[in-house]
Tab-separated table of C-alpha atoms in Angstrom:
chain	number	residue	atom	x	y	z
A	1	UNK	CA	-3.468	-31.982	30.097
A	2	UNK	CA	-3.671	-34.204	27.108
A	3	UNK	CA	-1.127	-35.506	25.162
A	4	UNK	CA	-1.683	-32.995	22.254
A	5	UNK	CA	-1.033	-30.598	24.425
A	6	UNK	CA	2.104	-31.758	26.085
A	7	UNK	CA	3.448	-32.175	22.629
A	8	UNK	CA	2.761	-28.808	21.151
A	9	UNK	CA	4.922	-27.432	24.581
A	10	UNK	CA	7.638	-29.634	23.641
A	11	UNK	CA	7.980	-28.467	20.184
A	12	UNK	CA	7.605	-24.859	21.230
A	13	UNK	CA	10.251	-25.571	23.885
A	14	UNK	CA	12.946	-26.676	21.139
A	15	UNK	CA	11.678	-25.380	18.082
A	16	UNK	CA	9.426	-22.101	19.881
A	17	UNK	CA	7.090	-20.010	16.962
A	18	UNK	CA	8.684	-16.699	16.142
A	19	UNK	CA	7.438	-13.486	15.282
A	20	UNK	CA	7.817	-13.442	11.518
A	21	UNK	CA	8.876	-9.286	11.568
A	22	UNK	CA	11.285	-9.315	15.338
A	23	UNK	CA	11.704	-12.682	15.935
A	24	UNK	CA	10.575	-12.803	19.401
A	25	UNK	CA	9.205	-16.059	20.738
A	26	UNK	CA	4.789	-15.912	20.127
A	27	UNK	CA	2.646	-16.332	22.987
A	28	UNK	CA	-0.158	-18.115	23.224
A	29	UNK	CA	-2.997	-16.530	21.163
A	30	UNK	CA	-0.565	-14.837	18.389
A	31	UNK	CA	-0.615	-16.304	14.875
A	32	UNK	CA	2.516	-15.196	12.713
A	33	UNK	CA	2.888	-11.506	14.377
A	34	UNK	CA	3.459	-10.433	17.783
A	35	UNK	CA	0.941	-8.099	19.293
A	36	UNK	CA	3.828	-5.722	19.745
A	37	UNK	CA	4.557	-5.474	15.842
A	38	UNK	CA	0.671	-6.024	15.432
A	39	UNK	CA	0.337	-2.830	16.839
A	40	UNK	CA	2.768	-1.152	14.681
A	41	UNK	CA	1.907	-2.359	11.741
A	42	UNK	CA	1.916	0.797	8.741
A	43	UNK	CA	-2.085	0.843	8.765
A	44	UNK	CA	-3.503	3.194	6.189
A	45	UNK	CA	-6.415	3.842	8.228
A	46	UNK	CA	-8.356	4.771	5.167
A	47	UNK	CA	-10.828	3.929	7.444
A	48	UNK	CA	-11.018	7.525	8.957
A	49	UNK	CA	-10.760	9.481	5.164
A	50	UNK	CA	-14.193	10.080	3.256
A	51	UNK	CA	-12.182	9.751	0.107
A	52	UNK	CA	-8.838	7.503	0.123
A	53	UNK	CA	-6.333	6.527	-2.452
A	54	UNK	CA	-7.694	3.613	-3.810
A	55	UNK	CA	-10.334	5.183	-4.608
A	56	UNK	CA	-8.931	7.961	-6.483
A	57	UNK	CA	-6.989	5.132	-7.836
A	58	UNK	CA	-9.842	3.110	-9.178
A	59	UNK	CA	-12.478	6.306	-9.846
A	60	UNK	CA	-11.323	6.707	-13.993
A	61	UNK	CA	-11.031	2.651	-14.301
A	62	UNK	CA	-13.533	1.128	-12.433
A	63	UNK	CA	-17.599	1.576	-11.644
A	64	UNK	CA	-17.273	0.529	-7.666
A	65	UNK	CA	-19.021	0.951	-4.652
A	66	UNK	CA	-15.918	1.065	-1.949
A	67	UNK	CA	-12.231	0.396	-2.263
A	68	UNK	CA	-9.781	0.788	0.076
A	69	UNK	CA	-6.588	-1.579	1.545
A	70	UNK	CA	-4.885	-2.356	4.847
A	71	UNK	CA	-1.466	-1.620	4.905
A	72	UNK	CA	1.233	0.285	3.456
A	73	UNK	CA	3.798	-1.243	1.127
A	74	UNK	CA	7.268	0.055	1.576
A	75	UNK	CA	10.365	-1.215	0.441
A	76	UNK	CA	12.054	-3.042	3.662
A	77	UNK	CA	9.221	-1.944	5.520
A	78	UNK	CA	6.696	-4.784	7.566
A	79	UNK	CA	3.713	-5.011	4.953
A	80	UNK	CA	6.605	-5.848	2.331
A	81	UNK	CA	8.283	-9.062	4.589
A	82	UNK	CA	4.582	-9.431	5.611
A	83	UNK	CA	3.370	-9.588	2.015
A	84	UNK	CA	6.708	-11.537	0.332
A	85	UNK	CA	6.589	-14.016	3.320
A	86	UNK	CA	2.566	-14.870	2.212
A	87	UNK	CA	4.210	-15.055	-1.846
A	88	UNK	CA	7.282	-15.928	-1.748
A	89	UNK	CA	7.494	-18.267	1.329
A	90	UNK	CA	4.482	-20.788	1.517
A	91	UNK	CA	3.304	-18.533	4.160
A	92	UNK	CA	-0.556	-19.094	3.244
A	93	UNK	CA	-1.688	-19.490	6.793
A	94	UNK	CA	-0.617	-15.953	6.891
A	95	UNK	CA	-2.916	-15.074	4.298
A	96	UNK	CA	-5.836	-15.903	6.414
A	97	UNK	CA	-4.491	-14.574	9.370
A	98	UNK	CA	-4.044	-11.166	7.370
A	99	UNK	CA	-7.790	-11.324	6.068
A	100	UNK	CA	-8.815	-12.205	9.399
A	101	UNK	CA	-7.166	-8.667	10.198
A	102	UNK	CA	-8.530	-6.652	7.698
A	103	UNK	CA	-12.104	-8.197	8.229
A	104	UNK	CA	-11.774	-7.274	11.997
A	105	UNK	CA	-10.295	-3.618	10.970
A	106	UNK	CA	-13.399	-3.080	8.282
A	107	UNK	CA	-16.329	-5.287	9.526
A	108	UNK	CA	-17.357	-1.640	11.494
A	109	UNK	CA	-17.372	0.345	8.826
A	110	UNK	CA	-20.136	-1.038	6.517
A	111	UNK	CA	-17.775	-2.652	3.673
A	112	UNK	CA	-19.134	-6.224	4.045
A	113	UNK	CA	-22.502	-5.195	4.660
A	114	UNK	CA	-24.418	-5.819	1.392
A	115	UNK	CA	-21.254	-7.993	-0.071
A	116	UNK	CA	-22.975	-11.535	-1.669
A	117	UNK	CA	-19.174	-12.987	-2.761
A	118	UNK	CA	-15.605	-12.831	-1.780
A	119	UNK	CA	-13.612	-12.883	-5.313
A	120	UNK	CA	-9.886	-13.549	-4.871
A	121	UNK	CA	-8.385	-12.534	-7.894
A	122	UNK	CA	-7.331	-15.625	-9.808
A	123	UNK	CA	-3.618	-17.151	-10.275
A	124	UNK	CA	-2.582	-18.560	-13.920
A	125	UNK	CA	-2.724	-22.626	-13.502
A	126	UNK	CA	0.612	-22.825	-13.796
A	127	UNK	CA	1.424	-19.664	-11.271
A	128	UNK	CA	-0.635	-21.828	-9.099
A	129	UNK	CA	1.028	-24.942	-9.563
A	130	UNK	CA	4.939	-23.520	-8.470
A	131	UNK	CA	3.545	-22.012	-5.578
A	132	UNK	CA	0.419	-24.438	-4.272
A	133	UNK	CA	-1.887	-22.151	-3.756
A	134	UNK	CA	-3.691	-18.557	-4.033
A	135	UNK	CA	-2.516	-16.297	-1.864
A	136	UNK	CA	-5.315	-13.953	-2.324
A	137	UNK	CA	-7.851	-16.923	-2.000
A	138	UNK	CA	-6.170	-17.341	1.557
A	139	UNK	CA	-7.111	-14.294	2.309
A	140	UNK	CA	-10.389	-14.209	1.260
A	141	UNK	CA	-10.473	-17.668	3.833
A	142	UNK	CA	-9.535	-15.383	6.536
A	143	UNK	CA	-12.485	-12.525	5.910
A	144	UNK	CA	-15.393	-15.757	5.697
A	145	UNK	CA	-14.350	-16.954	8.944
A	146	UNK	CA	-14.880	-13.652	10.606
A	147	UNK	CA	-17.684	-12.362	7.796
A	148	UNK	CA	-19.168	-15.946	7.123
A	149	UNK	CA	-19.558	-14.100	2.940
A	150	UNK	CA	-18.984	-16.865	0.406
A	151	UNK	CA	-15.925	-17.581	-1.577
A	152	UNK	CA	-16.280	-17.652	-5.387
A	153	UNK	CA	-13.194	-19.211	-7.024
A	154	UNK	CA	-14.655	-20.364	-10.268
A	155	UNK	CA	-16.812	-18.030	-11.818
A	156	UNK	CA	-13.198	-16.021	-13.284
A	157	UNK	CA	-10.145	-17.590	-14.246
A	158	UNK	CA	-6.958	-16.042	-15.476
A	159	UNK	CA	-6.421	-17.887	-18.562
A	160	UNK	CA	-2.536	-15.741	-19.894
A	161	UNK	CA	0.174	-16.145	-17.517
A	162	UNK	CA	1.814	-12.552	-17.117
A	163	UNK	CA	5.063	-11.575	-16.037
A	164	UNK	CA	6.111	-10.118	-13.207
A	165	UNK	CA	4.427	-6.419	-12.554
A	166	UNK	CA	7.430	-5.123	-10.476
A	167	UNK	CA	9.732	-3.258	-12.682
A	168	UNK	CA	7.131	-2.690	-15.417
A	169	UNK	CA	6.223	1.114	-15.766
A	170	UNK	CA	2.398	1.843	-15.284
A	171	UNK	CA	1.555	1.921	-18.937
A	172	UNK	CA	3.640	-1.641	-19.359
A	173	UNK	CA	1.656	-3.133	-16.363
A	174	UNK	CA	-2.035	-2.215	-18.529
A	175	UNK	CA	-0.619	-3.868	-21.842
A	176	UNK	CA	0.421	-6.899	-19.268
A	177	UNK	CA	-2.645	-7.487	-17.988
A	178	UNK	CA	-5.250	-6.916	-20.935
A	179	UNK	CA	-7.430	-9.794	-21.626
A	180	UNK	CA	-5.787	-11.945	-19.007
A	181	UNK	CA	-9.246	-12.779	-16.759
A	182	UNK	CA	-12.361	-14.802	-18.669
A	183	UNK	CA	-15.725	-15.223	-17.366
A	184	UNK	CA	-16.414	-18.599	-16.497
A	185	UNK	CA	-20.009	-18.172	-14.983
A	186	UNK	CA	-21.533	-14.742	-15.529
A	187	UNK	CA	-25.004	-16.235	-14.398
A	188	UNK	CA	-23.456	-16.997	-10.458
A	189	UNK	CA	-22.421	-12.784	-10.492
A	190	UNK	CA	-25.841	-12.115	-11.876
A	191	UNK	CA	-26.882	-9.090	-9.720
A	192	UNK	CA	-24.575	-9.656	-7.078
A	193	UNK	CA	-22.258	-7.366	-4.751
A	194	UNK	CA	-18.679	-8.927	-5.358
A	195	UNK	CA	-15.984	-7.742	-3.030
A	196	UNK	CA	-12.374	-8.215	-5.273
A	197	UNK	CA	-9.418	-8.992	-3.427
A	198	UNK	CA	-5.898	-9.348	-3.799
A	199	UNK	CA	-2.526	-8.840	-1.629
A	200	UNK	CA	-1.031	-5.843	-2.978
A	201	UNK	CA	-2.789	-3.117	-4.937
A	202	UNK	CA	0.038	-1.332	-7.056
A	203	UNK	CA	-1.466	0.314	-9.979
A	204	UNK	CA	-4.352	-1.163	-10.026
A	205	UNK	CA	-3.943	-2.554	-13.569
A	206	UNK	CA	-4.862	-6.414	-12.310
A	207	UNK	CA	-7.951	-5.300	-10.562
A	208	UNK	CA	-9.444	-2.950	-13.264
A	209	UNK	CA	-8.429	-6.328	-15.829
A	210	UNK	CA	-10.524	-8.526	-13.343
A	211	UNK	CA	-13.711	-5.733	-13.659
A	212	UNK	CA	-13.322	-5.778	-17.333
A	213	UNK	CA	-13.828	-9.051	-17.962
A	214	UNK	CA	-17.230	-8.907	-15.296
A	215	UNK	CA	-18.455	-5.780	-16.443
A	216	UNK	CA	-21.286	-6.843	-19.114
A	217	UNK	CA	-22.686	-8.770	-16.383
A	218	UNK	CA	-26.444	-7.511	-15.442
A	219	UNK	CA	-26.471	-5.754	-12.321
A	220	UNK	CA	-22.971	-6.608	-10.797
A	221	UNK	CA	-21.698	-4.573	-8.024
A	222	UNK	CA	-17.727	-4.597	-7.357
A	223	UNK	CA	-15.850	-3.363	-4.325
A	224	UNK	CA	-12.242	-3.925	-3.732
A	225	UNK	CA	-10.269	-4.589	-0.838
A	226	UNK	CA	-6.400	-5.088	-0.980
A	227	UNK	CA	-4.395	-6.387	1.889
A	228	UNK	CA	-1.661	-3.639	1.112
A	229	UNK	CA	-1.065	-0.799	-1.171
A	230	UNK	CA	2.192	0.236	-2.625
């Protein structure tokens, strides 16, 4: 036993790693969620429907190849403390835990197959500044460890800082969003498969900004993958 080791039991003696949704103590192996509440987690399983929501979502806003997300969002419910803990927390380890989830949950059904780049959808540098980091690029961290696809985090920036989407109705979230992505490298998307990602898909009025800025770009591909839909 080394002495790494023999520390990490004392700390998880006194100070022992809870789940993040019951609080029970995590055994060895579980990162941030118990295999208990893994299990239950509200899974779309879009996975099993030939045509999901996103999709019907995205089909009048955006030329894609797949789209689909992980979990439900529901007020109270585990995707939202899952989701606000990864935002609102300094949780980003748990971003990568929850693309390693949805990378295991999808990597069977073809949707990083012919995907060249993993495209977290940008934060405003000053968004990024008060929180540290991109919660969406921590996912996309998660998916290349299991997917080993490459992470593109400067070819699109998000150059107006918006305000918050959640009480905004749907036609207030478009006007919020318009013109708030700019191409920084259209040559590196140049006839690529991009897969966009983000934590929560609501309207889908961030996403379809992100494709509007890439869409003039010769023979770009875009799929889009949200860790939870509301």
């Amino acid at each position: 036993m080394t002495m790494k080791t023999i520390l990490n039991d004392l700390l998880n003696l006194f100070y022992p790693r809870l789940c993040l949704l019951c609080q029970a103590p995590l055994m060895e192996g579980e990162e941030h969620i118990c295999l208990r509440c893994s299990n239950h987690l509200p899974y779309t399983h879009f996975t099993d429907m030939e045509t999901n929501p996103i999709c019907r979502l995205f089909q009048e806003k955006v030329s894609f190849v797949a789209a689909t997300a992980l979990l439900h969002f529901r007020k109270g419910g585990s995707g939202q403390k899952l989701i606000h803990s990864l935002k609102y927390h300094g949780n980003k380890k748990l971003g990568y835990e929850l693309g390693r989830m949805a990378a295991t949950a999808y990597r069977e059904t073809g949707l990083f197959d012919t995907v060249d780049l993993l495209l977290p959808v940008p934060l405003h540098p000053k968004r990024m500044r008060q929180r540290g980091y991109n919660q969406s690029e921590w996912i996309a961290r998660g998916i290349r460890s299991v997917t080993g696809i490459a992470i593109d985090t400067s070819s699109l920036s998000r150059v107006k800082k918006t305000e918050s989407q959640t009480r905004k109705q749907i036609f207030e979230r478009s006007e919020n969003v318009e013109n708030i992505f700019r191409l920084e490298n259209a040559g590196a998307l140049k006839n690529k498969h991009v897969l966009l990602l983000d934590d929560v898909i609501t309207t889908g009025s961030t996403i379809s900004a992100c494709a509007e800025a890439m869409k003039a770009i010769s023979g770009i591909r875009i799929s889009i993958l949200g860790i939870a839909v509301a």
